[in-house]
CSV table of C-alpha atoms in Angstrom, one decimal:
chain,number,residue,atom,x,y,z
N,1,MET,CA,-174.8,55.5,-130.2
N,2,ALA,CA,-172.2,55.1,-133.0
N,3,ALA,CA,-169.6,52.4,-132.5
N,4,PRO,CA,-166.0,53.6,-131.8
N,5,LEU,CA,-163.7,53.8,-134.7
N,6,HIS,CA,-160.7,51.4,-134.7
N,7,PRO,CA,-157.5,52.0,-136.5
N,8,ILE,CA,-155.8,49.2,-138.4
N,9,VAL,CA,-153.2,47.5,-136.1
N,10,TYR,CA,-150.5,45.3,-137.6
N,11,TRP,CA,-148.6,43.0,-135.3
N,12,ALA,CA,-145.6,40.8,-135.5
N,13,GLN,CA,-143.2,38.9,-133.1
N,14,LYS,CA,-139.7,37.8,-132.6
N,15,ALA,CA,-138.4,35.4,-130.0
N,16,GLU,CA,-138.5,38.0,-127.2
N,17,THR,CA,-140.7,40.9,-128.4
N,18,ILE,CA,-144.1,41.8,-129.9
N,19,THR,CA,-144.2,44.7,-132.3
N,20,LEU,CA,-147.4,46.7,-133.0
N,21,ARG,CA,-147.8,49.2,-135.8
N,22,VAL,CA,-150.9,51.5,-135.5
N,23,ASP,CA,-151.9,52.9,-138.9
N,24,LEU,CA,-152.6,56.4,-137.9
N,25,LYS,CA,-151.0,59.6,-139.2
N,26,ASP,CA,-150.3,62.8,-137.4
N,27,VAL,CA,-151.2,61.5,-134.0
N,28,LYS,CA,-150.7,64.0,-131.2
N,29,ASP,CA,-150.6,63.2,-127.4
N,30,PRO,CA,-152.5,59.8,-127.5
N,31,GLU,CA,-153.8,58.2,-124.3
N,32,ILE,CA,-152.0,54.9,-123.8
N,33,GLN,CA,-152.4,52.4,-120.9
N,34,LEU,CA,-150.2,49.3,-120.9
N,35,THR,CA,-150.5,46.5,-118.3
N,36,LYS,CA,-149.2,42.9,-118.3
N,37,LYS,CA,-152.4,41.6,-119.9
N,38,SER,CA,-153.7,44.5,-122.0
N,39,LEU,CA,-153.1,47.6,-124.1
N,40,THR,CA,-155.5,50.5,-124.4
N,41,PHE,CA,-155.0,53.2,-127.0
N,42,LYS,CA,-157.0,56.4,-127.7
N,43,GLY,CA,-155.9,59.2,-130.0
N,44,VAL,CA,-156.9,61.6,-132.7
N,45,GLY,CA,-155.3,61.0,-136.1
N,46,ILE,CA,-155.9,60.4,-139.8
N,47,GLY,CA,-156.9,56.8,-140.4
N,48,ALA,CA,-159.3,54.8,-142.7
N,49,ALA,CA,-162.2,57.1,-141.8
N,50,GLY,CA,-160.2,60.3,-142.2
N,51,LEU,CA,-159.4,62.7,-139.3
N,52,ASN,CA,-161.2,61.2,-136.3
N,53,SER,CA,-160.8,59.9,-132.8
N,54,TYR,CA,-159.7,56.2,-132.8
N,55,GLN,CA,-159.3,53.7,-130.1
N,56,PHE,CA,-158.7,50.0,-129.4
N,57,THR,CA,-158.0,47.6,-126.6
N,58,LEU,CA,-156.0,44.4,-126.9
N,59,GLU,CA,-156.2,41.6,-124.3
N,60,PHE,CA,-153.0,39.6,-124.7
N,61,LEU,CA,-152.8,35.9,-124.9
N,62,LYS,CA,-149.8,36.0,-122.5
N,63,GLU,CA,-148.1,38.6,-120.3
N,64,VAL,CA,-145.8,41.4,-121.4
N,65,ASP,CA,-143.4,43.5,-119.4
N,66,PRO,CA,-144.7,47.1,-119.2
N,67,GLU,CA,-141.5,48.4,-117.8
N,68,GLY,CA,-139.4,47.0,-120.6
N,69,SER,CA,-141.8,48.0,-123.4
N,70,ALA,CA,-141.8,51.3,-125.3
N,71,TYR,CA,-143.6,53.1,-128.1
N,72,ARG,CA,-142.7,55.8,-130.7
N,73,ILE,CA,-144.9,58.2,-132.5
N,74,THR,CA,-144.0,59.2,-136.1
N,75,ASP,CA,-145.8,61.3,-138.7
N,76,ARG,CA,-147.0,58.1,-140.4
N,77,GLU,CA,-147.8,55.7,-137.5
N,78,VAL,CA,-147.4,54.7,-133.9
N,79,ASN,CA,-145.0,51.9,-133.1
N,80,PHE,CA,-144.9,49.7,-130.0
N,81,VAL,CA,-142.2,47.2,-128.9
N,82,LEU,CA,-143.6,45.0,-126.1
N,83,MET,CA,-141.3,42.7,-124.2
N,84,LYS,CA,-142.5,39.2,-123.5
N,85,VAL,CA,-142.5,37.8,-120.0
N,86,GLY,CA,-141.0,34.4,-119.3
N,87,ALA,CA,-139.6,31.9,-121.9
N,88,SER,CA,-138.7,33.2,-125.3
N,89,VAL,CA,-141.3,31.3,-127.4
N,90,GLN,CA,-143.5,32.1,-130.3
N,91,TRP,CA,-147.1,33.0,-129.4
N,92,PRO,CA,-149.6,31.2,-131.5
N,93,LYS,CA,-151.6,34.4,-131.6
N,94,LEU,CA,-151.6,37.9,-130.1
N,95,THR,CA,-154.9,38.0,-128.2
N,96,LEU,CA,-157.2,35.7,-126.3
N,97,PRO,CA,-158.9,33.0,-128.4
N,98,GLU,CA,-162.4,34.5,-128.1
N,99,ASN,CA,-161.2,37.9,-129.4
N,100,LYS,CA,-161.2,38.1,-133.2
N,101,GLU,CA,-160.9,41.7,-134.2
N,102,PRO,CA,-161.2,42.5,-137.9
N,103,TRP,CA,-158.9,45.5,-137.6
N,104,LEU,CA,-156.0,43.5,-136.2
N,105,LYS,CA,-153.8,42.1,-138.9
N,106,ILE,CA,-150.4,40.3,-139.2
N,107,ASP,CA,-147.4,42.4,-140.2
N,108,PHE,CA,-145.7,39.9,-142.4
N,109,ASP,CA,-142.9,42.3,-143.3
N,110,LYS,CA,-141.7,42.2,-139.7
N,111,TRP,CA,-142.6,38.6,-138.8
N,112,THR,CA,-139.9,36.2,-137.7
N,113,VAL,CA,-140.9,32.5,-137.6
N,114,GLU,CA,-139.0,29.7,-136.0
N,115,ASP,CA,-138.6,26.1,-137.1
N,116,ASP,CA,-141.5,24.9,-139.3
N,117,SER,CA,-144.1,27.4,-138.1
N,118,GLU,CA,-144.3,29.2,-141.5
N,119,ASP,CA,-146.9,26.9,-142.9
N,120,ASP,CA,-149.1,27.3,-139.8
N,121,GLU,CA,-148.8,31.1,-140.0
N,122,LEU,CA,-149.8,31.1,-143.7
N,123,ARG,CA,-152.8,28.9,-142.8
N,124,ARG,CA,-153.8,31.3,-140.0
N,125,LYS,CA,-153.5,34.2,-142.5
N,126,ALA,CA,-155.7,32.5,-145.0
N,127,GLU,CA,-158.3,31.7,-142.3
N,128,PHE,CA,-158.2,35.2,-141.0
N,129,GLU,CA,-158.8,36.7,-144.5
N,130,LYS,CA,-161.6,34.2,-145.0
N,131,ASP,CA,-163.2,35.3,-141.7
N,132,GLN,CA,-162.8,38.9,-142.8
N,133,LEU,CA,-164.6,38.3,-146.1
N,134,LYS,CA,-167.4,36.5,-144.3
N,135,GLN,CA,-167.8,39.4,-141.9
N,136,ILE,CA,-167.9,41.9,-144.8
N,137,GLU,CA,-170.5,39.9,-146.7
N,138,LYS,CA,-172.6,39.6,-143.5
N,139,GLN,CA,-172.4,43.4,-142.9
N,140,LEU,CA,-173.3,44.1,-146.5
N,141,THR,CA,-176.3,41.8,-146.4
N,142,GLU,CA,-177.5,43.3,-143.1
N,143,CYS,CA,-177.1,46.8,-144.6
N,144,GLU,CA,-179.0,45.9,-147.7
N,145,ALA,CA,-181.8,44.3,-145.6
N,146,GLU,CA,-182.0,47.3,-143.4
N,147,ALA,CA,-182.1,49.7,-146.4
N,148,TYR,CA,-184.9,47.7,-148.0
N,149,ALA,CA,-186.9,47.6,-144.8
N,150,ASP,CA,-186.6,51.4,-144.5
N,151,PHE,CA,-187.5,52.0,-148.1
N,152,LYS,CA,-190.5,49.7,-147.8
N,153,LYS,CA,-191.8,51.5,-144.7
N,154,MET,CA,-191.3,54.9,-146.3
N,155,TYR,CA,-193.0,53.9,-149.6
N,156,LEU,CA,-196.0,52.1,-148.0
N,157,CYS,CA,-196.5,54.9,-145.5
N,158,LEU,CA,-196.3,57.5,-148.3
N,159,TYR,CA,-198.7,55.6,-150.6
N,160,ASN,CA,-201.4,55.1,-148.0
N,161,PHE,CA,-201.0,58.8,-146.9
N,162,ILE,CA,-201.5,60.0,-150.5
N,163,GLN,CA,-204.6,57.8,-150.9
N,164,PHE,CA,-206.0,59.0,-147.6
N,165,ILE,CA,-205.6,62.6,-148.6
N,166,GLY,CA,-207.3,61.9,-152.0
N,167,PHE,CA,-210.3,60.1,-150.6
N,168,SER,CA,-210.6,62.7,-147.7
N,169,TYR,CA,-211.0,65.4,-150.3
N,170,ILE,CA,-213.6,63.4,-152.2
N,171,PHE,CA,-215.6,62.6,-149.1
N,172,ILE,CA,-215.5,66.2,-147.7
N,173,TYR,CA,-216.3,67.7,-151.1
N,174,LEU,CA,-219.4,65.5,-151.6
N,175,LEU,CA,-220.5,65.8,-148.0
N,176,VAL,CA,-220.4,69.6,-148.1
N,177,ASN,CA,-221.5,70.4,-151.6
N,178,PHE,CA,-223.8,67.5,-152.5
N,179,VAL,CA,-225.3,66.4,-149.2
N,180,ILE,CA,-225.4,69.6,-147.2
N,181,LYS,CA,-225.5,72.4,-149.8
N,182,GLY,CA,-227.5,70.3,-152.3
N,183,GLN,CA,-225.3,71.1,-155.3
N,184,GLY,CA,-226.4,69.7,-158.6
N,185,MET,CA,-225.4,66.3,-159.7
N,186,LYS,CA,-223.2,67.4,-162.6
N,187,GLN,CA,-221.4,70.0,-160.5
N,188,ALA,CA,-220.7,67.5,-157.7
N,189,TYR,CA,-219.7,64.8,-160.2
N,190,SER,CA,-217.3,67.2,-162.0
N,191,GLY,CA,-215.7,68.2,-158.7
N,192,VAL,CA,-214.6,64.7,-157.7
N,193,ILE,CA,-214.3,62.6,-160.9
N,194,PHE,CA,-210.7,63.5,-161.5
N,195,PRO,CA,-209.3,62.9,-158.0
N,196,LEU,CA,-211.4,59.7,-157.7
N,197,SER,CA,-210.1,58.4,-161.1
N,198,LEU,CA,-206.5,59.2,-160.0
N,199,CYS,CA,-206.9,57.4,-156.7
N,200,GLN,CA,-208.5,54.4,-158.4
N,201,CYS,CA,-205.6,54.2,-160.9
N,202,LEU,CA,-203.1,54.3,-158.0
N,203,SER,CA,-205.1,51.5,-156.2
N,204,ILE,CA,-203.8,49.1,-158.9
N,205,LEU,CA,-200.5,49.2,-157.0
N,206,GLU,CA,-202.3,47.3,-154.2
N,207,ILE,CA,-202.4,44.3,-156.5
N,208,ILE,CA,-198.7,44.6,-157.2
N,209,HIS,CA,-197.6,45.1,-153.6
N,210,PRO,CA,-198.2,41.5,-152.5
N,211,LEU,CA,-196.9,40.1,-155.8
N,212,VAL,CA,-193.5,41.8,-155.2
N,213,GLY,CA,-193.4,41.0,-151.5
N,214,LEU,CA,-194.0,44.6,-150.1
N,215,VAL,CA,-197.0,43.3,-148.1
N,216,LYS,CA,-197.7,39.9,-146.7
N,217,THR,CA,-201.3,39.7,-147.7
N,218,GLY,CA,-202.6,37.8,-150.8
N,219,ALA,CA,-203.2,39.4,-154.1
N,220,VAL,CA,-206.7,37.9,-154.8
N,221,ALA,CA,-208.7,40.1,-152.5
N,222,PRO,CA,-207.3,43.4,-153.8
N,223,LEU,CA,-207.5,42.1,-157.4
N,224,ILE,CA,-211.3,41.5,-157.0
N,225,GLN,CA,-211.9,44.8,-155.2
N,226,VAL,CA,-209.8,47.1,-157.3
N,227,THR,CA,-210.9,45.5,-160.6
N,228,GLY,CA,-214.6,45.6,-159.7
N,229,ARG,CA,-214.4,49.3,-158.7
N,230,ASN,CA,-212.4,50.3,-161.8
N,231,VAL,CA,-214.7,48.5,-164.1
N,232,VAL,CA,-217.7,50.3,-162.6
N,233,LEU,CA,-215.9,53.7,-162.7
N,234,PHE,CA,-214.0,53.6,-166.0
N,235,ALA,CA,-216.0,51.2,-168.1
N,236,VAL,CA,-219.5,52.0,-167.0
N,237,ILE,CA,-219.8,55.4,-165.4
N,238,ARG,CA,-217.2,57.4,-167.4
N,239,ASN,CA,-218.4,56.1,-170.8
N,240,GLU,CA,-222.0,57.2,-170.4
N,241,ALA,CA,-222.5,61.0,-169.8
N,242,ARG,CA,-226.2,60.6,-168.8
N,243,ILE,CA,-225.2,58.6,-165.7
N,244,GLU,CA,-223.5,61.7,-164.4
N,245,SER,CA,-227.0,63.2,-163.6
N,246,GLU,CA,-228.0,60.2,-161.5
N,247,PRO,CA,-227.8,60.8,-157.7
N,248,ILE,CA,-226.9,57.2,-157.1
N,249,VAL,CA,-223.4,57.8,-158.6
N,250,CYS,CA,-222.5,60.5,-156.1
N,251,TYR,CA,-223.9,58.3,-153.2
N,252,LEU,CA,-221.6,55.5,-154.5
N,253,PHE,CA,-218.6,57.8,-154.5
N,254,LEU,CA,-219.5,58.9,-151.0
N,255,VAL,CA,-219.6,55.4,-149.7
N,256,TRP,CA,-216.4,54.4,-151.4
N,257,SER,CA,-214.5,57.3,-149.9
N,258,SER,CA,-216.1,56.7,-146.5
N,259,ILE,CA,-214.6,53.2,-146.4
N,260,GLU,CA,-211.1,54.5,-147.4
N,261,LEU,CA,-211.0,57.2,-144.7
N,262,VAL,CA,-210.4,54.5,-142.2
N,263,ARG,CA,-208.7,51.8,-144.3
N,264,TYR,CA,-205.7,53.8,-145.5
N,265,PRO,CA,-204.8,55.3,-142.0
N,266,PHE,CA,-204.9,51.7,-140.7
N,267,TYR,CA,-202.5,50.5,-143.3
N,268,MET,CA,-200.3,53.6,-143.0
N,269,LEU,CA,-199.8,52.9,-139.2
N,270,THR,CA,-199.3,49.2,-139.9
N,271,SER,CA,-196.6,49.9,-142.4
N,272,ILE,CA,-194.5,51.7,-139.7
N,273,GLY,CA,-195.2,49.1,-137.0
N,274,GLN,CA,-197.7,51.3,-135.1
N,275,GLU,CA,-201.3,50.8,-134.1
N,276,SER,CA,-204.2,53.0,-132.9
N,277,VAL,CA,-206.9,51.2,-131.0
N,278,VAL,CA,-209.5,53.7,-132.3
N,279,ILE,CA,-208.5,53.3,-135.9
N,280,SER,CA,-208.3,49.5,-135.6
N,281,TRP,CA,-211.7,49.3,-134.1
N,282,LEU,CA,-213.2,51.6,-136.9
N,283,ARG,CA,-211.4,49.5,-139.5
N,284,TYR,CA,-213.0,46.3,-138.4
N,285,THR,CA,-216.4,47.8,-137.5
N,286,LEU,CA,-217.4,50.5,-140.0
N,287,TRP,CA,-217.5,47.9,-142.8
N,288,ILE,CA,-220.7,46.5,-141.2
N,289,PRO,CA,-222.9,49.3,-142.5
N,290,LEU,CA,-220.6,50.6,-145.3
N,291,TYR,CA,-219.9,47.4,-147.2
N,292,PRO,CA,-223.6,46.5,-147.8
N,293,ALA,CA,-224.2,50.2,-148.7
N,294,GLY,CA,-221.3,50.1,-151.2
N,295,LEU,CA,-222.5,46.9,-152.8
N,296,LEU,CA,-226.1,48.1,-153.0
N,297,SER,CA,-224.9,51.4,-154.5
N,298,GLU,CA,-222.8,49.5,-157.1
N,299,ILE,CA,-225.8,47.3,-158.1
N,300,LEU,CA,-228.1,50.3,-158.4
N,301,THR,CA,-225.5,52.2,-160.5
N,302,LEU,CA,-225.1,49.2,-162.9
N,303,TRP,CA,-228.9,48.8,-163.0
N,304,THR,CA,-229.3,52.5,-163.8
N,305,ALA,CA,-226.8,52.2,-166.6
N,306,ILE,CA,-228.5,49.3,-168.4
N,307,PRO,CA,-231.2,51.3,-170.3
N,308,PHE,CA,-228.5,53.7,-171.5
N,309,TYR,CA,-226.3,51.0,-172.9
N,310,GLU,CA,-229.3,49.3,-174.5
N,311,VAL,CA,-229.9,52.4,-176.5
N,312,THR,CA,-226.3,53.3,-177.4
N,313,GLN,CA,-225.1,49.7,-177.8
N,314,ARG,CA,-221.7,51.0,-176.7
N,315,PHE,CA,-218.9,48.3,-176.5
N,316,CYS,CA,-221.2,45.8,-178.2
N,317,ILE,CA,-219.4,43.5,-180.7
N,318,LYS,CA,-221.6,41.6,-183.1
N,319,LEU,CA,-221.0,38.8,-185.5
N,320,PRO,CA,-219.7,38.4,-188.1
N,321,ASN,CA,-216.3,40.1,-187.7
N,322,VAL,CA,-212.6,39.4,-188.3
N,323,LEU,CA,-212.0,38.1,-184.8
N,324,ASN,CA,-215.2,35.9,-184.8
N,325,ILE,CA,-216.2,37.0,-181.3
N,326,SER,CA,-219.2,38.8,-179.9
N,327,PHE,CA,-219.8,40.9,-176.7
N,328,ASP,CA,-222.9,42.5,-175.4
N,329,MET,CA,-222.4,45.2,-172.7
N,330,VAL,CA,-225.9,44.9,-171.4
N,331,THR,CA,-225.5,41.2,-170.8
N,332,TYR,CA,-222.2,41.9,-169.0
N,333,LEU,CA,-223.9,44.4,-166.7
N,334,TYR,CA,-226.5,41.8,-165.7
N,335,ILE,CA,-223.6,39.3,-165.1
N,336,HIS,CA,-221.7,41.9,-163.0
N,337,ILE,CA,-224.8,42.4,-160.8
N,338,ALA,CA,-225.2,38.7,-160.4
N,339,ALA,CA,-221.5,38.3,-159.5
N,340,ILE,CA,-221.9,41.0,-156.7
N,341,LEU,CA,-224.9,39.3,-155.3
N,342,ILE,CA,-223.1,35.9,-155.3
N,343,ALA,CA,-219.8,37.2,-153.9
N,344,ALA,CA,-221.4,39.4,-151.2
N,345,PRO,CA,-222.1,36.7,-148.6
N,346,THR,CA,-218.5,35.4,-148.9
N,347,MET,CA,-217.0,38.8,-148.6
N,348,MET,CA,-219.1,39.7,-145.6
N,349,SER,CA,-218.3,36.4,-143.9
N,350,HIS,CA,-214.6,36.9,-144.4
N,351,MET,CA,-214.7,40.4,-142.9
N,352,TRP,CA,-216.8,39.2,-140.0
N,353,ARG,CA,-214.2,36.4,-139.3
N,354,GLN,CA,-211.5,39.0,-139.4
N,355,ARG,CA,-213.3,41.1,-136.9
N,356,GLN,CA,-214.0,38.1,-134.6
N,357,LYS,CA,-210.3,37.2,-134.8
N,358,ARG,CA,-209.3,40.7,-133.8
N,359,PHE,CA,-211.9,41.6,-131.3
N,360,GLY,CA,-213.7,38.4,-130.5
N,361,SER,CA,-214.3,37.4,-126.8
N,362,LYS,CA,-211.4,35.6,-125.2
N,363,LYS,CA,-212.2,32.3,-123.4
N,364,LYS,CA,-210.6,31.7,-120.1
N,365,ILE,CA,-208.6,28.6,-119.4
N,366,HIS,CA,-209.8,26.7,-116.3
C-alpha cells in the first residue's frame, strides 16, 4: 500500500500564537480536526506531487486552545492561527521530540524570536536541514539498491530461461531425429550445431557473473567447465568436417543438453528466490550418471579427432618462425584427455559433497 502524501507545512510562532502555512493550492472542503494536543488535516489540492489527496497529523509539544484558534483557505495555501494555552513563552519546537517530520519546516518569514534565541533557532535550522539531507541520501541509496536487486533478478532469470530453451531444443531435436528416427549424423549435426554454438557462446557470461558480483559463487568452476566445452566444440569439432560423421559427437551433444535441462531451471528459480523440491533433487542427482557419461563422451570425441589432426596438421606451428614458438595440436589433444582424467575425481567428489550437504542424512542431537 502506497504511503500517504504529505504537503509541505511551514510553522512559526509569536509569544501567544502558533501559525501554520500548508503549501496546497485550490483546496476545497478539507477535513480538519483540532484538539488541544493534535491537528489532523485531509484535503485534495495541488502540492509537490500535483493534484492529489494530501494529509498530515501534528502532535503538539504543548497544548493549544481549539476554541480560540482559526484557519483560512486561500487559492494558494491554507493558514492556521493556533492560540497557545498557559504562559506566553517560546516553544523550543512544535511537535513531540520523537516526531521529526521531513515535510515540516520553519517559516522564517513569520518567525518572531525573543531575547537571544535567534542563534539557537539558526542552529536548529541547520540541524534540521542536515537531517533532511541524510534522509534523502538514505532514500536514494535504498532506491538504487532495490533497483539493482530487481535488475539482477530479471537479468539472471532471463539468461537462465534463454539457455534452458536453447538446450531444450537441442535435446528434443537429437532425441527425436537422431535417437528415435535414426536420422543421419550429418543431418542431426547440422540441425543442432548453430543453437549449440550460440548457447555455448552465451555461457561465457557465467564466468563474468561472479566477477561482477551478479552471483555469489566463484569464477573458477564455470571457467573450467565453459572453457573445456568451448575448446572441444569450437577448436576441435567445428574445425574438422570429418568429425561431423562420427556418432560420438551427437551423443556428446545429447549428454551436454541433458545436464542443462535441469541446471538452468534450478538457477532460474534460485535467481528469484524460489525453489522446487523436484528440480533441486534432480539438480543434485542426475549428475551421477550424466557427468561420467559427459566426460567419457568428451574423451572419446577427442580420441576420435586425433587421427584427423595427425593427417591435416591443422593448428600446428613448427620451428623456425618469427615468434620462435611451436605448437602441436595432436599433443594438445592427448594433454586435454589426460587433464579430464586427472580432474574427473576432483569434480565428482566436489559434486558428491554438494549433494551430501543438501540431502545428506541429519543426525539427531541427544
